[in-house]
mmCIF file of C-alpha atoms and ligand atoms in Angstrom:
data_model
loop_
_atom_site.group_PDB
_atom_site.id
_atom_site.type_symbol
_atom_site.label_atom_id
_atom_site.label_comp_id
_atom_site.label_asym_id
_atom_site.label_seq_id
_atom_site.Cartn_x
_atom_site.Cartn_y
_atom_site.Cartn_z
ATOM 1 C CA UNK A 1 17.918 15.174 -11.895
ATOM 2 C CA UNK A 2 14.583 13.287 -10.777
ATOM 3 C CA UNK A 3 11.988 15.380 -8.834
ATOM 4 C CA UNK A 4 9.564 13.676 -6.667
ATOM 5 C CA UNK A 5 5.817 14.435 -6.349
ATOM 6 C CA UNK A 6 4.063 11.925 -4.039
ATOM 7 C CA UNK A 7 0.170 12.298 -3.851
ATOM 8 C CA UNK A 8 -1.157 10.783 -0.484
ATOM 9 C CA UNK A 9 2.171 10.993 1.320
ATOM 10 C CA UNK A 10 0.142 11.406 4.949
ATOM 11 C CA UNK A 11 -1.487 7.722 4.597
ATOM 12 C CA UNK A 12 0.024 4.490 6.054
ATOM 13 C CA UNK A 13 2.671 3.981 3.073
ATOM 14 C CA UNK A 14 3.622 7.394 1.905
ATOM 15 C CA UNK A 15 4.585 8.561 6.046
ATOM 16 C CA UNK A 16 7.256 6.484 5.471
ATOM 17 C CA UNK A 17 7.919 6.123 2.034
ATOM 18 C CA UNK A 18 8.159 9.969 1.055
ATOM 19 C CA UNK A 19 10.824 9.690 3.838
ATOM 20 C CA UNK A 20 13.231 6.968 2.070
ATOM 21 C CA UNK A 21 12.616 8.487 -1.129
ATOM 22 C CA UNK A 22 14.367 12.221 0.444
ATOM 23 C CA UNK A 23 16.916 10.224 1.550
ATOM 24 C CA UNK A 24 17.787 8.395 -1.853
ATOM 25 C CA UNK A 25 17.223 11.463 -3.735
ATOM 26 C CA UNK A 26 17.321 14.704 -1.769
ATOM 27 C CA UNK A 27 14.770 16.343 0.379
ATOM 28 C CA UNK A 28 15.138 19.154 -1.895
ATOM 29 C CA UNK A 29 13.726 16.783 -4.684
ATOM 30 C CA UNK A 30 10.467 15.242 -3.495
ATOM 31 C CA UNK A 31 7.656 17.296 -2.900
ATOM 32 C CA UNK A 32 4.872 15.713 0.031
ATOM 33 C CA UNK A 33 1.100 16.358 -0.661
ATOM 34 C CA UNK A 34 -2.395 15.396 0.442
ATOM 35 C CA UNK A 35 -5.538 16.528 1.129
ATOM 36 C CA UNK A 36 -5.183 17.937 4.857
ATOM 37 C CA UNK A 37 -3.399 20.465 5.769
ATOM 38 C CA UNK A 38 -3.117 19.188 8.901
ATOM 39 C CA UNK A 39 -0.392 16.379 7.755
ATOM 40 C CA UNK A 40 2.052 19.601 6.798
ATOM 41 C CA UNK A 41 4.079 18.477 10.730
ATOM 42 C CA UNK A 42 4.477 14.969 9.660
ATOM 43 C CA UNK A 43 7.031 16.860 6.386
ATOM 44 C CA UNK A 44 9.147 18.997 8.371
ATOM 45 C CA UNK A 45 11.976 17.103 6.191
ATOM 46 C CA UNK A 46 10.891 18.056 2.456
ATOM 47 C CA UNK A 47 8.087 20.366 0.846
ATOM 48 C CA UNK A 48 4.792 19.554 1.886
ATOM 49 C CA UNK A 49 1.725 21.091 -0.182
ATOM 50 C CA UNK A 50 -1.961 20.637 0.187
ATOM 51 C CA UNK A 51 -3.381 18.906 -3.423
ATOM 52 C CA UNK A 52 -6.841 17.217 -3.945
ATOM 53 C CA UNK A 53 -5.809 14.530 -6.370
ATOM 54 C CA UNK A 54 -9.407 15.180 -8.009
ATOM 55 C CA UNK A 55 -8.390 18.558 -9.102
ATOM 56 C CA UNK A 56 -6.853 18.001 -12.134
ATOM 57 C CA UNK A 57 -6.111 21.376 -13.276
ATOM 58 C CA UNK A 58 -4.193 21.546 -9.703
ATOM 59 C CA UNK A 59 -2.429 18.407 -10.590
ATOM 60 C CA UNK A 60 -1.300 19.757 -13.984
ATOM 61 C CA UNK A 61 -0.035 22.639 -12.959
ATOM 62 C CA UNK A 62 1.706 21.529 -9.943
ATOM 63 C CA UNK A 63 3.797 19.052 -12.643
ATOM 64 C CA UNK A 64 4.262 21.290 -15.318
ATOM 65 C CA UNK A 65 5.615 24.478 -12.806
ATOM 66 C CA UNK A 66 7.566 22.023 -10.753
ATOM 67 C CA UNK A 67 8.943 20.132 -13.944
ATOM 68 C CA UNK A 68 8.296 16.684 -11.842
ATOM 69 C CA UNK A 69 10.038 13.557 -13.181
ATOM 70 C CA UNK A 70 8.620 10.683 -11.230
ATOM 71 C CA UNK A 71 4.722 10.851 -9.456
ATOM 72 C CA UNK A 72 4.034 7.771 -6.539
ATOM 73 C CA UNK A 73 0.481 7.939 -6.404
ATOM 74 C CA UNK A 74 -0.865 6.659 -3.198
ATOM 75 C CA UNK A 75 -3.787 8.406 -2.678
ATOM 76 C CA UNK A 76 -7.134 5.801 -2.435
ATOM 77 C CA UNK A 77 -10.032 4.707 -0.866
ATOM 78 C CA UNK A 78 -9.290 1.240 1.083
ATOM 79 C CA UNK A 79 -11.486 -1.686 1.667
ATOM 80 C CA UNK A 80 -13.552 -1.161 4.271
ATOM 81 C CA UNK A 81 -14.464 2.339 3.349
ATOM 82 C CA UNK A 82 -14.982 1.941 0.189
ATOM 83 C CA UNK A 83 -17.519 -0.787 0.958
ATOM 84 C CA UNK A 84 -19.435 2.138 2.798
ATOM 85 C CA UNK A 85 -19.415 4.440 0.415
ATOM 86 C CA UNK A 86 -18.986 2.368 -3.092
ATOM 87 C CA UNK A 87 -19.468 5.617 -5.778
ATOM 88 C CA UNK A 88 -16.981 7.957 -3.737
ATOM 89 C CA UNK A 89 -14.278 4.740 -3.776
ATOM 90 C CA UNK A 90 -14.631 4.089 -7.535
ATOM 91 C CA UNK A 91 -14.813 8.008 -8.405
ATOM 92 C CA UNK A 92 -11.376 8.842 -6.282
ATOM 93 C CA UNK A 93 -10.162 5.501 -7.162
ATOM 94 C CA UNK A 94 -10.016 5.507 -11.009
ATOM 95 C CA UNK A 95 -10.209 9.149 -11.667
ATOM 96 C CA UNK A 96 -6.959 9.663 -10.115
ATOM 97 C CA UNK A 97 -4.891 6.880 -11.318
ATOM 98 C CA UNK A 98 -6.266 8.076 -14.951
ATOM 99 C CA UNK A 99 -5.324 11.956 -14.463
ATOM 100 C CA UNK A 100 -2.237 10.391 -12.951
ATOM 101 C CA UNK A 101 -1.338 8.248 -15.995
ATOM 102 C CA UNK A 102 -2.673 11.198 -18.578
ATOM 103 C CA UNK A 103 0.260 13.412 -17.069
ATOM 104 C CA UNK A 104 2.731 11.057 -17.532
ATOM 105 C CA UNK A 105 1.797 10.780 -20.956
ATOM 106 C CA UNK A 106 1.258 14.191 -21.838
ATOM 107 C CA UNK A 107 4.648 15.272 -19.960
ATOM 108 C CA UNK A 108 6.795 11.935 -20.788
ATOM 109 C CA UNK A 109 7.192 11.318 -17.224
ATOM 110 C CA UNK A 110 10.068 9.364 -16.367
ATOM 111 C CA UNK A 111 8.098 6.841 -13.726
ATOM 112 C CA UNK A 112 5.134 6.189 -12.049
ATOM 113 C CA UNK A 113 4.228 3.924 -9.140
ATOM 114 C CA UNK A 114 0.691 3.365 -8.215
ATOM 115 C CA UNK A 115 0.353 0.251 -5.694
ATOM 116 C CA UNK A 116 -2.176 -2.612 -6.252
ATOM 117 C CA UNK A 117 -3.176 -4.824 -3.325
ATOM 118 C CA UNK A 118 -4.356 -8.592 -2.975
ATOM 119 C CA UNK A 119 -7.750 -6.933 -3.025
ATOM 120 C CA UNK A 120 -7.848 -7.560 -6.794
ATOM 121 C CA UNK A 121 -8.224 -11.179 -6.138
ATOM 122 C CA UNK A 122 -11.597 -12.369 -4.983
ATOM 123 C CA UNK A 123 -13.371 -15.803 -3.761
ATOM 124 C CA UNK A 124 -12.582 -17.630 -6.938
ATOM 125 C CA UNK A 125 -9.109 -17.306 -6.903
ATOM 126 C CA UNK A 126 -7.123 -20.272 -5.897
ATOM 127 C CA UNK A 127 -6.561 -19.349 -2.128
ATOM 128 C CA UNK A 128 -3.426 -21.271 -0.881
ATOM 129 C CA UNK A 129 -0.257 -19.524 -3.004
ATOM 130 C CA UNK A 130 -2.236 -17.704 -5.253
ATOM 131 C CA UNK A 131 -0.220 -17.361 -8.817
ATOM 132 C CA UNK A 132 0.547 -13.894 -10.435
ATOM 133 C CA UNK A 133 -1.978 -15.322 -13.056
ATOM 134 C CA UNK A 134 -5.402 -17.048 -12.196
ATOM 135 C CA UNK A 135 -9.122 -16.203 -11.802
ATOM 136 C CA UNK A 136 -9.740 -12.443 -10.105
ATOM 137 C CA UNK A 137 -13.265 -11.492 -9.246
ATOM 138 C CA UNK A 138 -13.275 -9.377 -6.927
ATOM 139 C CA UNK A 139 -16.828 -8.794 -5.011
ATOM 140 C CA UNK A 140 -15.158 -5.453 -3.417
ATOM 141 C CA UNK A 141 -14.800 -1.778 -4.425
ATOM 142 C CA UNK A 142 -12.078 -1.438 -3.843
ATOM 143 C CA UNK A 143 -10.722 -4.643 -5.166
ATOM 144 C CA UNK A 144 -12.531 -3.747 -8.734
ATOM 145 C CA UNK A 145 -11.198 -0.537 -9.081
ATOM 146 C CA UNK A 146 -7.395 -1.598 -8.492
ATOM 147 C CA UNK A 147 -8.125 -4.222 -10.801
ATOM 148 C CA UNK A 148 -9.491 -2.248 -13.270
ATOM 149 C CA UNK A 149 -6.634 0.110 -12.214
ATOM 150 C CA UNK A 150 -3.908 -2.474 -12.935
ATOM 151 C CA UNK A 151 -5.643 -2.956 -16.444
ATOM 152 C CA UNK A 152 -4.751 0.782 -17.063
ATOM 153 C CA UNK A 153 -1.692 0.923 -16.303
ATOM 154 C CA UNK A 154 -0.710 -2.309 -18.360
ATOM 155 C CA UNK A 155 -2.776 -0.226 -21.531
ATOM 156 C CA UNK A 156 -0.606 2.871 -20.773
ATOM 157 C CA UNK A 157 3.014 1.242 -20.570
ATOM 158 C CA UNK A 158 1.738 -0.818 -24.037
ATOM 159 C CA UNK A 159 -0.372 2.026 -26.096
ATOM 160 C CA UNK A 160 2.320 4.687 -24.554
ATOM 161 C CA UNK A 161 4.931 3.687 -22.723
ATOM 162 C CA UNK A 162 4.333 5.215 -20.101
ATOM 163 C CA UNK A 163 6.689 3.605 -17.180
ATOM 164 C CA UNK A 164 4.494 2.771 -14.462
ATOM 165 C CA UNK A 165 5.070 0.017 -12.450
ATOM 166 C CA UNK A 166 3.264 -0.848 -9.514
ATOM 167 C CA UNK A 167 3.037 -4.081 -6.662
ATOM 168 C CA UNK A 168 0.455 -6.303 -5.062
ATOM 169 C CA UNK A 169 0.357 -5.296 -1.622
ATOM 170 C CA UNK A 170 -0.886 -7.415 1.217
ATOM 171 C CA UNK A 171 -1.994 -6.076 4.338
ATOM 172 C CA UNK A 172 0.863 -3.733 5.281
ATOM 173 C CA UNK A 173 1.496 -3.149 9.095
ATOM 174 C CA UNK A 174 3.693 0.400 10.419
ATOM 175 C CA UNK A 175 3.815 1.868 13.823
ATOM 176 C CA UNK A 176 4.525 5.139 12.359
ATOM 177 C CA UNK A 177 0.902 6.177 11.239
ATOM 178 C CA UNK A 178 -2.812 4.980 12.500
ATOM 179 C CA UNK A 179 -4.701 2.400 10.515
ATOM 180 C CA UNK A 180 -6.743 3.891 7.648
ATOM 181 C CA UNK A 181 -10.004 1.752 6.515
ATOM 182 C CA UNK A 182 -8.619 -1.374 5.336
ATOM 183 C CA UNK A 183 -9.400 -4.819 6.694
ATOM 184 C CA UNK A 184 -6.086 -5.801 7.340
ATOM 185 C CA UNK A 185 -5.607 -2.695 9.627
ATOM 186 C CA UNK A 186 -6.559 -5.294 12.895
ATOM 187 C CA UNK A 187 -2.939 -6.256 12.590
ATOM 188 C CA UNK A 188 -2.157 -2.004 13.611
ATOM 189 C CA UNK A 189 -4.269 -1.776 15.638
ATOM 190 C CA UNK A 190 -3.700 -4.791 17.927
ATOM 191 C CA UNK A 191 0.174 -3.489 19.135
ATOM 192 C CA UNK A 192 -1.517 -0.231 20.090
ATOM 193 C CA UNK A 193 -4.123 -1.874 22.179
ATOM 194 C CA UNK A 194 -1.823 -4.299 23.668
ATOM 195 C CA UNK A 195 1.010 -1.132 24.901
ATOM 196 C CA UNK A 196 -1.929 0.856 25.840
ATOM 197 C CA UNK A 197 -2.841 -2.457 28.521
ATOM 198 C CA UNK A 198 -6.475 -2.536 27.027
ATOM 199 C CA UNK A 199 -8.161 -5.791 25.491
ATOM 200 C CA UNK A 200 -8.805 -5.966 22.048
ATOM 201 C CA UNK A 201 -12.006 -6.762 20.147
ATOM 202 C CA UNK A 202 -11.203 -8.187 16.886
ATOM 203 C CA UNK A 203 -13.471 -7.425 13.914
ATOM 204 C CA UNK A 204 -12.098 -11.007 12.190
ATOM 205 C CA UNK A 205 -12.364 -14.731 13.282
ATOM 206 C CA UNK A 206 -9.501 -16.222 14.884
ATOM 207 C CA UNK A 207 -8.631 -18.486 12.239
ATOM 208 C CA UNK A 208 -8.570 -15.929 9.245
ATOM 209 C CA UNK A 209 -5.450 -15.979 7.796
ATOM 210 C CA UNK A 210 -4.350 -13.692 5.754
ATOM 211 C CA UNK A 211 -0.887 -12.329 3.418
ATOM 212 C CA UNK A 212 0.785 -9.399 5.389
ATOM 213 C CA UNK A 213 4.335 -7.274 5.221
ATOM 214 C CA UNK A 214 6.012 -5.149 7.714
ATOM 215 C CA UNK A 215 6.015 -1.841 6.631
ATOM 216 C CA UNK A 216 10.462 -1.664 6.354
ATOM 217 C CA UNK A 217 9.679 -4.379 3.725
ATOM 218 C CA UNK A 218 6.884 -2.637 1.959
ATOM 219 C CA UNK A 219 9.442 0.240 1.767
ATOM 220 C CA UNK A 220 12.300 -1.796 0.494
ATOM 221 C CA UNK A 221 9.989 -3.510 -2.443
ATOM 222 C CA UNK A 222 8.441 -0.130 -3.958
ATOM 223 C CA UNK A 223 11.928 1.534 -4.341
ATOM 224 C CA UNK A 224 13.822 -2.075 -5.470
ATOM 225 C CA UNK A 225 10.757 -2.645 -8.374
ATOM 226 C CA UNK A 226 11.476 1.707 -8.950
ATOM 227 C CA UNK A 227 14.941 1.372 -8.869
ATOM 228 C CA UNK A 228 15.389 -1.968 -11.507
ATOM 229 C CA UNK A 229 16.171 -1.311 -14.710
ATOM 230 C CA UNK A 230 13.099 -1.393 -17.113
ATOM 231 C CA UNK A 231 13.495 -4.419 -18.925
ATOM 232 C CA UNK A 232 13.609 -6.268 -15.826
ATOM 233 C CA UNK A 233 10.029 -4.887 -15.041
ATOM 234 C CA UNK A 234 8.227 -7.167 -16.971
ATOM 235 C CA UNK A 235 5.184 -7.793 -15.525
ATOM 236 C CA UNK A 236 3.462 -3.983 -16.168
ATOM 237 C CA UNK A 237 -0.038 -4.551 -14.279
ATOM 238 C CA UNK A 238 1.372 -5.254 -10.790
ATOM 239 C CA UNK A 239 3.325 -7.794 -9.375
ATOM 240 C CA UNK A 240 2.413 -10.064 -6.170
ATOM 241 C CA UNK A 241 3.997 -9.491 -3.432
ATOM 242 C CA UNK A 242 4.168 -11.821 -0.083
ATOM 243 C CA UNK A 243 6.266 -11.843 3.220
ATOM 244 C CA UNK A 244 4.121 -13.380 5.588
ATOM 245 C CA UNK A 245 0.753 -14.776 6.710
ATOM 246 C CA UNK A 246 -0.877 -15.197 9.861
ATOM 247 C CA UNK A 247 -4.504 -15.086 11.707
ATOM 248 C CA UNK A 248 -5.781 -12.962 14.587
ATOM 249 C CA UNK A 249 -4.935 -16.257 16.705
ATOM 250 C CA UNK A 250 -1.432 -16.097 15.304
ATOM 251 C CA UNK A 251 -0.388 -12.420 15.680
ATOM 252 C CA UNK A 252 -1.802 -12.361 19.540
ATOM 253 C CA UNK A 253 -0.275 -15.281 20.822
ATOM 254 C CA UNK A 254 3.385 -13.112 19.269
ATOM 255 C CA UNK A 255 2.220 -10.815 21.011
ATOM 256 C CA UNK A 256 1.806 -12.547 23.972
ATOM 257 C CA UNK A 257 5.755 -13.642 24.598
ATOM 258 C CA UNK A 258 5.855 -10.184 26.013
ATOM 259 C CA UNK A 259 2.902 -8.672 27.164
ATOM 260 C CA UNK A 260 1.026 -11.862 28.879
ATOM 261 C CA UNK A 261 -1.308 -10.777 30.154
ATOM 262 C CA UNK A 262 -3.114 -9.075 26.989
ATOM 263 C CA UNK A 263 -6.594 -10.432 26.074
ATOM 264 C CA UNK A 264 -8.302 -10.730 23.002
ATOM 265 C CA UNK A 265 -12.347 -11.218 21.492
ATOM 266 C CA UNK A 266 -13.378 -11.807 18.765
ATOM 267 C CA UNK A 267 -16.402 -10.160 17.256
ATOM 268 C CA UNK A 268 -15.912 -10.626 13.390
ATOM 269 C CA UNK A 269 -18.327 -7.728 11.749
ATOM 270 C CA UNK A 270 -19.138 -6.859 7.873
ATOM 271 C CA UNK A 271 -15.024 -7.000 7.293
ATOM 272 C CA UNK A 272 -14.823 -10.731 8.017
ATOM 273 C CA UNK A 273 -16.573 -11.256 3.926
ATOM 274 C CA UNK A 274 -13.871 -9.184 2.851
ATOM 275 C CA UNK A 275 -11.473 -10.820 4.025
ATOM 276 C CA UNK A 276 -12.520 -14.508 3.388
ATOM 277 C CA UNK A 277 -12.781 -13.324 -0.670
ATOM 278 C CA UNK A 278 -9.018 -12.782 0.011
ATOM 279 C CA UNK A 279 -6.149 -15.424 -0.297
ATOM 280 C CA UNK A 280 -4.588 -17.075 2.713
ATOM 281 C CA UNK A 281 -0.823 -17.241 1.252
ATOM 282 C CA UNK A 282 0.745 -15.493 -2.033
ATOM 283 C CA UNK A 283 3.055 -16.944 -4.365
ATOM 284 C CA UNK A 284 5.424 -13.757 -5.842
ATOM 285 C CA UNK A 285 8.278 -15.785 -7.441
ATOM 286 C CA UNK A 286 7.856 -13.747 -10.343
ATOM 287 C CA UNK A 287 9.006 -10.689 -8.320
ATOM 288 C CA UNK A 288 11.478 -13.029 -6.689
ATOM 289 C CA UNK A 289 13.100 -13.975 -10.436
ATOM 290 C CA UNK A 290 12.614 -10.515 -12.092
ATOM 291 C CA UNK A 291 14.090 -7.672 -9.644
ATOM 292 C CA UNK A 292 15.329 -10.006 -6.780
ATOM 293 C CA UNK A 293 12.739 -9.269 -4.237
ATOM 294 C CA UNK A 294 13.055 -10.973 -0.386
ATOM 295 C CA UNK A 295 11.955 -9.860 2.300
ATOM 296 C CA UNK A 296 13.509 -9.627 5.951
ATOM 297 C CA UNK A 297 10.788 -10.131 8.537
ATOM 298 C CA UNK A 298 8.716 -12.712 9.506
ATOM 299 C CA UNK A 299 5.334 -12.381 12.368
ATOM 300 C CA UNK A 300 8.203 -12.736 15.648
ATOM 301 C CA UNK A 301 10.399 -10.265 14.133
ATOM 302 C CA UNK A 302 8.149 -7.569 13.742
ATOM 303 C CA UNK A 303 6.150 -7.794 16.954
ATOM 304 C CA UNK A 304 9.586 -7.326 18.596
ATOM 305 C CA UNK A 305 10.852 -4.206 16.348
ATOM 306 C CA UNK A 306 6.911 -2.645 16.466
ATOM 307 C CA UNK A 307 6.566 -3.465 20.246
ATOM 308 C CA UNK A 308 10.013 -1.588 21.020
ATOM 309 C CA UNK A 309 9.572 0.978 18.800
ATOM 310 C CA UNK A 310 5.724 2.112 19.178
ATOM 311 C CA UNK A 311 6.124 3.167 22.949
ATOM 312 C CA UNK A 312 8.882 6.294 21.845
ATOM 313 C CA UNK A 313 7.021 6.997 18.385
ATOM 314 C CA UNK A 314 5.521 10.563 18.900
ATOM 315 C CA UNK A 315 2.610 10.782 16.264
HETATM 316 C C1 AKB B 401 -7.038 -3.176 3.001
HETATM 317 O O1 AKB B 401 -7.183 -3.958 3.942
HETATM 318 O O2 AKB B 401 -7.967 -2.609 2.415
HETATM 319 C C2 AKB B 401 -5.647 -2.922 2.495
HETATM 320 C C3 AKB B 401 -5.248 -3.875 1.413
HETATM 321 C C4 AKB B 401 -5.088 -5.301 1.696
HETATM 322 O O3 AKB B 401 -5.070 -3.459 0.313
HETATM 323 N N1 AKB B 401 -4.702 -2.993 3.552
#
């Protein structure tokens, strides 16, 4: 029987993921931690314990005594953060995808999923339906450490095969947690400013267009790639992964079909770099051909599902 451990299950992702993962395998299975104690009312479903992924005799232990099968790592420093504070992003970053990967090795974990993010590409890269393969130089933090991170985990699954798999994320947008220091979070944001009747300043041009996923379908890819077999994971540093793109311009005027009267600046700030080293469009056909990835919403469909759901969501 699998047993769960996800590390960062109180970010953007893991509020919703540790939840499908109880379902598929029993609350009784997964076990929810992060840093704050204060996320402990957001688990009332499973087991929720406290864990500093840097604490690596913690981390040990809490595998070893709890005999865990299966680790989603989604603790990490984002983009714009980690361009503030560049050391503490690299440090949290690597360390604890590399204490991550040394359990699975030293306990022959059965899987490990540790997502990856278009921030690996960078202004060289072909930007119109960037390939799985091409030039990445990234000029962020954040975006050298998950490359570097997707290096590792390739070198683990080769030297020791260790079974980690892992995706490309774009910018991923839920209703169900507040945006955490990424430069796609302007797409979160925006829904809550428009229910809440207040304009919104936008910290990217109008015209910056960008790859993006409703968070249902960042849901459904993790546990499809963790649920294929292993030889149809072929790709072992992380695969790209696309469902839409759109610009500021783009998401308000979805918006505005039903709240009209919502206004919008723009006032792009430090992010705006960030995001132009990004690509404007993604091409994941490999994901597409290997595991049978498609997605189900497009920009309309989840403006209507976030704008009907936000107003009853009680954080
Ligand atoms: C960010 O904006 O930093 C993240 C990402 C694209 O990985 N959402």
């Amino acid at each position: 029987m699998e047993k769960i451990l996800v590390i960062g299950a109180a970010g953007q992702l893991g509020s919703e993921l540790t939840k499908s993962l109880a379902d598929q395998f029993g609350a009784e299975q997964v076990i929810a931690t992060d840093l704050n104690e204060s996320a402990r009312s957001k688990f009332d479903f499973c087991r929720f314990q406290v864990l500093d992924v840097m604490n690596k005799e913690g981390l040990r232990n809490l595998v070893k005594e709890e005999k865990i099968t299966q680790i989603y790592h989604l603790a990490a420093v984002l983009s714009a953060v980690g361009e503030k504070k560049p050391l503490f992003a690299w440090e949290l970053n690597m360390d604890s995808l590399l204490h991550v990967l040394e359990l699975a090795k030293e306990f022959n974990l059965n899987k490990v999923y540790w997502p990856s993010s278009i921030a690996v590409f960078g202004p060289n890269t072909p930007k119109i339906n960037t390939p799985q393969y091409c030039v990445k130089e990234p000029n962020t933090v954040y975006g050298i450490s998950k490359q570097a991170g997707e290096r590792w985990c390739e070198y683990y699954f080769q030297k020791y095969n260790v079974d980690v798999r892992s995706l490309r994320y774009p910018g991923l947008i839920g209703y169900k947690s507040l945006p955490g220091g990424g430069t796609t979070d302007y797409a979160v944001d925006i829904y809550h400013k428009a229910l809440a009747g207040e304009k919104f300043d936008c910290f990217l041009r109008e015209d910056s267009s960008l790859p993006m996923m409703y968070m249902p379908d960042a849901i459904k890819s993790t546990l499809d790639l963790m649920n294929a077999p292993r030889q149809a994971v072929k790709i072992r540093s992380s695969y790209n992964l696309a469902a839409m793109n759109f610009t500021p311009a783009e998401i308000y005027q979805s918006i505005l079909k039903y709240i009209p009267d919502f206004k919008i600046e723009y006032h792009p700030d430090f992010r705006q770099a960030i995001a132009d080293s990004w690509p404007d469009s993604i091409d994941d056909s490999c994901a597409r051909k290997d595991w049978g990835w498609k997605h189900d919403y497009d920009l309309d469909a989840m403006t209507q599902d976030i704008l009907e759901n936000l107003p009853n969501f009680k954080f």
